[in-house]
Amino acid sequence: MLQGAIFDMDGLLFDSERVWDSLWPVCFQKMGLPLPPDSFYTEGRGMAGKIYAEHVRKYYPDADVPALIRLLLRLGDQRFAQGVPMKKGALELLAYLRAQNIPCVVASSSPRSMIENNLRYAGIASYFYALVSGQDVSRSKPDPEIFLLAASKLQAEISRCVVLEDSPNGVRAGHAAGAITIMVPDLIAPDPQIQKLYTFCCLDLSEVKTLLEQTKR
């Protein structure tokens, strides 16, 4: 019996990774910086805090990285205030988990205010027992700290929790935590290395619901 479901947010619950990708070029233009290669985006997915700042600095060693990230977050606040579409099957899966008395937690690298705004705007805040943000941990994904903290919020064993993630870094974190890790790829398909780390891979959250129904029997 599952003791909890731990959800990533960007790219998993909401179609928001594309929004972040569209904001970065605006930031680079405002700061007078060249556009990065695609690897800047793929390698950084799921990261936050110091780890993400180090990632940005790797590509822009001479830039004012704190100012660059502050600008990104400010633009993100403005954009997300307008709402972001939910991913297919999100509400269906949340309703199923509620019916099964399986508590849910959001564990996202995003700031807490952004998580709260997205959940409130979409009308799904009541489905979640707790929230864990990138501000609540000292180590970002792929470190498992955020998922271990989420499980502790539920007073649950992490091995009896399912972690739902769209990014390779999130899958690495879920695997390292010892959770049942389900990948729902968004912008990055799993490579052979990531395929060895997740427990299941689903096309969307509707398929996750079907999987949980089948494995419950």
PDB file of C-alpha atoms in Angstrom:
ATOM      1  CA  MET A   1       0.000   0.000   0.000  1.00  0.00           C
ATOM      2  CA  LEU A   2       1.359   3.398  -0.958  1.00  0.00           C
ATOM      3  CA  GLN A   3       1.909   5.794   1.929  1.00  0.00           C
ATOM      4  CA  GLY A   4       2.211   8.896  -0.232  1.00  0.00           C
ATOM      5  CA  ALA A   5       2.577  10.442  -3.676  1.00  0.00           C
ATOM      6  CA  ILE A   6       5.235  13.097  -4.222  1.00  0.00           C
ATOM      7  CA  PHE A   7       4.777  15.367  -7.233  1.00  0.00           C
ATOM      8  CA  ASP A   8       7.260  17.544  -9.031  1.00  0.00           C
ATOM      9  CA  MET A   9       5.575  20.664 -10.438  1.00  0.00           C
ATOM     10  CA  ASP A  10       7.203  22.197 -13.528  1.00  0.00           C
ATOM     11  CA  GLY A  11       6.715  19.927 -16.527  1.00  0.00           C
ATOM     12  CA  LEU A  12       4.859  17.330 -14.451  1.00  0.00           C
ATOM     13  CA  LEU A  13       1.750  18.981 -13.012  1.00  0.00           C
ATOM     14  CA  PHE A  14       1.940  22.066 -15.218  1.00  0.00           C
ATOM     15  CA  ASP A  15       3.130  22.728 -18.751  1.00  0.00           C
ATOM     16  CA  SER A  16       5.566  25.286 -17.392  1.00  0.00           C
ATOM     17  CA  GLU A  17       9.013  24.183 -18.566  1.00  0.00           C
ATOM     18  CA  ARG A  18       8.311  25.764 -21.950  1.00  0.00           C
ATOM     19  CA  VAL A  19       7.452  29.000 -20.165  1.00  0.00           C
ATOM     20  CA  TRP A  20      10.798  29.031 -18.353  1.00  0.00           C
ATOM     21  CA  ASP A  21      12.591  28.290 -21.629  1.00  0.00           C
ATOM     22  CA  SER A  22      10.856  31.266 -23.254  1.00  0.00           C
ATOM     23  CA  LEU A  23      11.869  33.607 -20.414  1.00  0.00           C
ATOM     24  CA  TRP A  24      15.588  32.847 -20.455  1.00  0.00           C
ATOM     25  CA  PRO A  25      16.257  34.517 -23.846  1.00  0.00           C
ATOM     26  CA  VAL A  26      14.554  37.668 -22.547  1.00  0.00           C
ATOM     27  CA  CYS A  27      16.897  37.632 -19.545  1.00  0.00           C
ATOM     28  CA  PHE A  28      19.979  37.139 -21.707  1.00  0.00           C
ATOM     29  CA  GLN A  29      18.929  39.990 -23.983  1.00  0.00           C
ATOM     30  CA  LYS A  30      18.313  42.358 -21.068  1.00  0.00           C
ATOM     31  CA  MET A  31      21.701  41.460 -19.569  1.00  0.00           C
ATOM     32  CA  GLY A  32      23.531  41.761 -22.904  1.00  0.00           C
ATOM     33  CA  LEU A  33      24.493  38.080 -22.991  1.00  0.00           C
ATOM     34  CA  PRO A  34      24.577  35.648 -25.930  1.00  0.00           C
ATOM     35  CA  LEU A  35      22.099  32.796 -26.150  1.00  0.00           C
ATOM     36  CA  PRO A  36      23.358  29.467 -24.743  1.00  0.00           C
ATOM     37  CA  PRO A  37      23.446  26.047 -26.414  1.00  0.00           C
ATOM     38  CA  ASP A  38      20.552  23.639 -25.873  1.00  0.00           C
ATOM     39  CA  SER A  39      22.547  21.819 -23.195  1.00  0.00           C
ATOM     40  CA  PHE A  40      22.077  24.840 -20.914  1.00  0.00           C
ATOM     41  CA  TYR A  41      18.385  23.988 -20.685  1.00  0.00           C
ATOM     42  CA  THR A  42      18.572  20.189 -20.650  1.00  0.00           C
ATOM     43  CA  GLU A  43      21.293  19.950 -18.001  1.00  0.00           C
ATOM     44  CA  GLY A  44      19.607  22.452 -15.686  1.00  0.00           C
ATOM     45  CA  ARG A  45      16.120  20.966 -15.497  1.00  0.00           C
ATOM     46  CA  GLY A  46      15.052  20.264 -11.928  1.00  0.00           C
ATOM     47  CA  MET A  47      17.913  22.217 -10.377  1.00  0.00           C
ATOM     48  CA  ALA A  48      17.571  25.172  -8.007  1.00  0.00           C
ATOM     49  CA  GLY A  49      19.500  27.261  -5.508  1.00  0.00           C
ATOM     50  CA  LYS A  50      23.283  27.074  -5.365  1.00  0.00           C
ATOM     51  CA  ILE A  51      23.476  24.081  -7.691  1.00  0.00           C
ATOM     52  CA  TYR A  52      21.505  25.929 -10.360  1.00  0.00           C
ATOM     53  CA  ALA A  53      23.581  29.076  -9.885  1.00  0.00           C
ATOM     54  CA  GLU A  54      26.713  26.972 -10.418  1.00  0.00           C
ATOM     55  CA  HIS A  55      25.133  25.528 -13.549  1.00  0.00           C
ATOM     56  CA  VAL A  56      24.432  29.016 -14.946  1.00  0.00           C
ATOM     57  CA  ARG A  57      27.928  30.181 -13.995  1.00  0.00           C
ATOM     58  CA  LYS A  58      29.434  27.281 -15.940  1.00  0.00           C
ATOM     59  CA  TYR A  59      27.974  28.782 -19.120  1.00  0.00           C
ATOM     60  CA  TYR A  60      28.333  32.446 -18.121  1.00  0.00           C
ATOM     61  CA  PRO A  61      31.436  32.688 -15.895  1.00  0.00           C
ATOM     62  CA  ASP A  62      31.729  36.477 -16.267  1.00  0.00           C
ATOM     63  CA  ALA A  63      28.039  37.329 -15.788  1.00  0.00           C
ATOM     64  CA  ASP A  64      26.299  38.629 -12.669  1.00  0.00           C
ATOM     65  CA  VAL A  65      24.592  35.289 -12.070  1.00  0.00           C
ATOM     66  CA  PRO A  66      22.567  36.320  -8.969  1.00  0.00           C
ATOM     67  CA  ALA A  67      21.133  39.295 -10.894  1.00  0.00           C
ATOM     68  CA  LEU A  68      20.384  37.063 -13.875  1.00  0.00           C
ATOM     69  CA  ILE A  69      18.468  34.568 -11.741  1.00  0.00           C
ATOM     70  CA  ARG A  70      16.609  37.344  -9.896  1.00  0.00           C
ATOM     71  CA  LEU A  71      15.487  38.717 -13.260  1.00  0.00           C
ATOM     72  CA  LEU A  72      14.324  35.268 -14.355  1.00  0.00           C
ATOM     73  CA  LEU A  73      12.285  34.782 -11.182  1.00  0.00           C
ATOM     74  CA  ARG A  74      10.748  38.241 -11.464  1.00  0.00           C
ATOM     75  CA  LEU A  75       9.660  37.555 -15.035  1.00  0.00           C
ATOM     76  CA  GLY A  76       8.422  34.148 -13.923  1.00  0.00           C
ATOM     77  CA  ASP A  77       6.273  35.685 -11.192  1.00  0.00           C
ATOM     78  CA  GLN A  78       4.685  38.004 -13.744  1.00  0.00           C
ATOM     79  CA  ARG A  79       4.050  35.232 -16.262  1.00  0.00           C
ATOM     80  CA  PHE A  80       2.764  32.618 -13.822  1.00  0.00           C
ATOM     81  CA  ALA A  81       0.351  35.126 -12.292  1.00  0.00           C
ATOM     82  CA  GLN A  82      -1.622  34.616 -15.507  1.00  0.00           C
ATOM     83  CA  GLY A  83      -1.903  30.873 -14.869  1.00  0.00           C
ATOM     84  CA  VAL A  84      -0.281  27.898 -16.590  1.00  0.00           C
ATOM     85  CA  PRO A  85      -2.094  24.944 -18.203  1.00  0.00           C
ATOM     86  CA  MET A  86      -2.173  21.710 -16.232  1.00  0.00           C
ATOM     87  CA  LYS A  87      -0.736  18.595 -17.817  1.00  0.00           C
ATOM     88  CA  LYS A  88      -3.027  15.916 -19.188  1.00  0.00           C
ATOM     89  CA  GLY A  89      -4.485  13.651 -16.512  1.00  0.00           C
ATOM     90  CA  ALA A  90      -3.341  15.734 -13.530  1.00  0.00           C
ATOM     91  CA  LEU A  91      -6.771  16.332 -12.020  1.00  0.00           C
ATOM     92  CA  GLU A  92      -7.859  12.780 -12.769  1.00  0.00           C
ATOM     93  CA  LEU A  93      -4.829  11.345 -10.953  1.00  0.00           C
ATOM     94  CA  LEU A  94      -5.219  13.660  -7.961  1.00  0.00           C
ATOM     95  CA  ALA A  95      -8.880  12.698  -7.604  1.00  0.00           C
ATOM     96  CA  TYR A  96      -7.956   9.008  -7.742  1.00  0.00           C
ATOM     97  CA  LEU A  97      -5.277   9.378  -5.061  1.00  0.00           C
ATOM     98  CA  ARG A  98      -7.705  11.265  -2.827  1.00  0.00           C
ATOM     99  CA  ALA A  99     -10.297   8.501  -3.250  1.00  0.00           C
ATOM    100  CA  GLN A 100      -7.643   5.957  -2.241  1.00  0.00           C
ATOM    101  CA  ASN A 101      -6.673   8.033   0.832  1.00  0.00           C
ATOM    102  CA  ILE A 102      -3.129   8.423  -0.460  1.00  0.00           C
ATOM    103  CA  PRO A 103      -1.802  11.828   0.664  1.00  0.00           C
ATOM    104  CA  CYS A 104       0.012  13.992  -1.873  1.00  0.00           C
ATOM    105  CA  VAL A 105       2.910  16.431  -1.540  1.00  0.00           C
ATOM    106  CA  VAL A 106       4.445  18.833  -4.041  1.00  0.00           C
ATOM    107  CA  ALA A 107       8.253  18.731  -4.010  1.00  0.00           C
ATOM    108  CA  SER A 108       9.457  21.337  -6.487  1.00  0.00           C
ATOM    109  CA  SER A 109      12.647  23.306  -6.960  1.00  0.00           C
ATOM    110  CA  SER A 110      10.539  26.417  -7.611  1.00  0.00           C
ATOM    111  CA  PRO A 111      10.037  29.099  -4.923  1.00  0.00           C
ATOM    112  CA  ARG A 112       7.206  28.428  -2.480  1.00  0.00           C
ATOM    113  CA  SER A 113       5.224  31.489  -3.575  1.00  0.00           C
ATOM    114  CA  MET A 114       5.237  30.269  -7.163  1.00  0.00           C
ATOM    115  CA  ILE A 115       4.102  26.776  -6.152  1.00  0.00           C
ATOM    116  CA  GLU A 116       1.276  28.203  -4.055  1.00  0.00           C
ATOM    117  CA  ASN A 117       0.177  30.562  -6.832  1.00  0.00           C
ATOM    118  CA  ASN A 118       0.110  27.812  -9.454  1.00  0.00           C
ATOM    119  CA  LEU A 119      -1.861  25.409  -7.259  1.00  0.00           C
ATOM    120  CA  ARG A 120      -4.298  28.104  -6.197  1.00  0.00           C
ATOM    121  CA  TYR A 121      -4.856  29.388  -9.731  1.00  0.00           C
ATOM    122  CA  ALA A 122      -5.508  25.840 -10.986  1.00  0.00           C
ATOM    123  CA  GLY A 123      -7.840  25.104  -8.063  1.00  0.00           C
ATOM    124  CA  ILE A 124      -5.909  22.047  -6.875  1.00  0.00           C
ATOM    125  CA  ALA A 125      -4.249  23.302  -3.665  1.00  0.00           C
ATOM    126  CA  SER A 126      -6.638  21.276  -1.493  1.00  0.00           C
ATOM    127  CA  TYR A 127      -5.336  18.013  -2.967  1.00  0.00           C
ATOM    128  CA  PHE A 128      -1.941  18.472  -1.327  1.00  0.00           C
ATOM    129  CA  TYR A 129      -1.143  17.745   2.301  1.00  0.00           C
ATOM    130  CA  ALA A 130       2.095  19.738   2.188  1.00  0.00           C
ATOM    131  CA  LEU A 131       4.501  21.626  -0.064  1.00  0.00           C
ATOM    132  CA  VAL A 132       8.287  21.438  -0.190  1.00  0.00           C
ATOM    133  CA  SER A 133      10.087  24.086  -2.230  1.00  0.00           C
ATOM    134  CA  GLY A 134      13.645  24.658  -3.319  1.00  0.00           C
ATOM    135  CA  GLN A 135      13.869  27.178  -0.473  1.00  0.00           C
ATOM    136  CA  ASP A 136      13.335  24.403   2.087  1.00  0.00           C
ATOM    137  CA  VAL A 137      16.428  22.377   1.214  1.00  0.00           C
ATOM    138  CA  SER A 138      20.140  23.048   1.025  1.00  0.00           C
ATOM    139  CA  ARG A 139      20.819  20.650  -1.862  1.00  0.00           C
ATOM    140  CA  SER A 140      18.900  20.669  -5.131  1.00  0.00           C
ATOM    141  CA  LYS A 141      17.962  17.740  -7.364  1.00  0.00           C
ATOM    142  CA  PRO A 142      19.598  15.394  -8.325  1.00  0.00           C
ATOM    143  CA  ASP A 143      20.275  15.219  -4.584  1.00  0.00           C
ATOM    144  CA  PRO A 144      17.411  13.306  -2.873  1.00  0.00           C
ATOM    145  CA  GLU A 145      17.014  15.771   0.023  1.00  0.00           C
ATOM    146  CA  ILE A 146      13.779  17.332  -1.254  1.00  0.00           C
ATOM    147  CA  PHE A 147      12.040  13.955  -1.621  1.00  0.00           C
ATOM    148  CA  LEU A 148      13.223  12.692   1.749  1.00  0.00           C
ATOM    149  CA  LEU A 149      11.862  15.862   3.346  1.00  0.00           C
ATOM    150  CA  ALA A 150       8.561  15.419   1.498  1.00  0.00           C
ATOM    151  CA  ALA A 151       8.204  11.863   2.815  1.00  0.00           C
ATOM    152  CA  SER A 152       8.952  13.064   6.340  1.00  0.00           C
ATOM    153  CA  LYS A 153       6.124  15.606   6.019  1.00  0.00           C
ATOM    154  CA  LEU A 154       3.816  12.621   5.531  1.00  0.00           C
ATOM    155  CA  GLN A 155       5.548  10.591   8.246  1.00  0.00           C
ATOM    156  CA  ALA A 156       5.907   7.980   5.514  1.00  0.00           C
ATOM    157  CA  GLU A 157       8.635   5.562   4.476  1.00  0.00           C
ATOM    158  CA  ILE A 158      10.173   6.849   1.257  1.00  0.00           C
ATOM    159  CA  SER A 159      10.305   3.294  -0.115  1.00  0.00           C
ATOM    160  CA  ARG A 160       6.509   3.228   0.101  1.00  0.00           C
ATOM    161  CA  CYS A 161       6.062   6.563  -1.651  1.00  0.00           C
ATOM    162  CA  VAL A 162       5.792   7.152  -5.373  1.00  0.00           C
ATOM    163  CA  VAL A 163       7.789  10.044  -6.822  1.00  0.00           C
ATOM    164  CA  LEU A 164       6.435  11.517 -10.058  1.00  0.00           C
ATOM    165  CA  GLU A 165       9.016  13.340 -12.169  1.00  0.00           C
ATOM    166  CA  ASP A 166       9.507  14.565 -15.713  1.00  0.00           C
ATOM    167  CA  SER A 167      13.220  15.420 -15.713  1.00  0.00           C
ATOM    168  CA  PRO A 168      16.355  13.259 -15.604  1.00  0.00           C
ATOM    169  CA  ASN A 169      17.626  15.142 -12.538  1.00  0.00           C
ATOM    170  CA  GLY A 170      14.318  14.475 -10.790  1.00  0.00           C
ATOM    171  CA  VAL A 171      14.513  10.787 -11.645  1.00  0.00           C
ATOM    172  CA  ARG A 172      18.054  10.653 -10.293  1.00  0.00           C
ATOM    173  CA  ALA A 173      16.834  12.240  -7.056  1.00  0.00           C
ATOM    174  CA  GLY A 174      13.866   9.874  -6.733  1.00  0.00           C
ATOM    175  CA  HIS A 175      16.067   6.841  -7.307  1.00  0.00           C
ATOM    176  CA  ALA A 176      18.696   8.065  -4.839  1.00  0.00           C
ATOM    177  CA  ALA A 177      15.968   8.608  -2.239  1.00  0.00           C
ATOM    178  CA  GLY A 178      14.817   5.009  -2.595  1.00  0.00           C
ATOM    179  CA  ALA A 179      11.316   5.891  -3.807  1.00  0.00           C
ATOM    180  CA  ILE A 180       9.126   4.178  -6.367  1.00  0.00           C
ATOM    181  CA  THR A 181      10.045   6.531  -9.198  1.00  0.00           C
ATOM    182  CA  ILE A 182       7.737   7.110 -12.151  1.00  0.00           C
ATOM    183  CA  MET A 183       8.992   9.226 -15.008  1.00  0.00           C
ATOM    184  CA  VAL A 184       6.525  11.140 -17.163  1.00  0.00           C
ATOM    185  CA  PRO A 185       8.847  12.723 -19.748  1.00  0.00           C
ATOM    186  CA  ASP A 186       8.136  16.289 -20.823  1.00  0.00           C
ATOM    187  CA  LEU A 187      10.843  17.962 -22.900  1.00  0.00           C
ATOM    188  CA  ILE A 188      13.597  15.376 -22.409  1.00  0.00           C
ATOM    189  CA  ALA A 189      13.253  11.704 -23.342  1.00  0.00           C
ATOM    190  CA  PRO A 190      15.014   9.276 -20.983  1.00  0.00           C
ATOM    191  CA  ASP A 191      18.377   8.006 -22.174  1.00  0.00           C
ATOM    192  CA  PRO A 192      19.603   4.464 -21.378  1.00  0.00           C
ATOM    193  CA  GLN A 193      21.199   5.644 -18.126  1.00  0.00           C
ATOM    194  CA  ILE A 194      17.939   7.178 -16.861  1.00  0.00           C
ATOM    195  CA  GLN A 195      15.970   4.131 -17.994  1.00  0.00           C
ATOM    196  CA  LYS A 196      17.942   2.097 -15.454  1.00  0.00           C
ATOM    197  CA  LEU A 197      16.909   4.413 -12.608  1.00  0.00           C
ATOM    198  CA  TYR A 198      13.133   4.786 -12.825  1.00  0.00           C
ATOM    199  CA  THR A 199      10.659   2.111 -11.728  1.00  0.00           C
ATOM    200  CA  PHE A 200       8.109   2.911 -14.438  1.00  0.00           C
ATOM    201  CA  CYS A 201       7.784   5.341 -17.332  1.00  0.00           C
ATOM    202  CA  CYS A 202       4.391   6.692 -18.452  1.00  0.00           C
ATOM    203  CA  LEU A 203       3.303   8.898 -21.344  1.00  0.00           C
ATOM    204  CA  ASP A 204       1.122  11.140 -19.169  1.00  0.00           C
ATOM    205  CA  LEU A 205      -0.555  11.322 -15.762  1.00  0.00           C
ATOM    206  CA  SER A 206      -3.649   9.496 -17.028  1.00  0.00           C
ATOM    207  CA  GLU A 207      -1.396   6.533 -17.720  1.00  0.00           C
ATOM    208  CA  VAL A 208       0.041   6.851 -14.205  1.00  0.00           C
ATOM    209  CA  LYS A 209      -3.485   6.511 -12.797  1.00  0.00           C
ATOM    210  CA  THR A 210      -4.073   3.379 -14.876  1.00  0.00           C
ATOM    211  CA  LEU A 211      -0.734   1.959 -13.723  1.00  0.00           C
ATOM    212  CA  LEU A 212      -1.542   2.546 -10.049  1.00  0.00           C
ATOM    213  CA  GLU A 213      -4.973   0.956 -10.488  1.00  0.00           C
ATOM    214  CA  GLN A 214      -3.408  -2.125 -12.071  1.00  0.00           C
ATOM    215  CA  THR A 215      -0.602  -2.524  -9.539  1.00  0.00           C
ATOM    216  CA  LYS A 216      -3.090  -2.147  -6.676  1.00  0.00           C
ATOM    217  CA  ARG A 217      -4.898  -5.319  -7.714  1.00  0.00           C
TER     218      ARG A 217
END
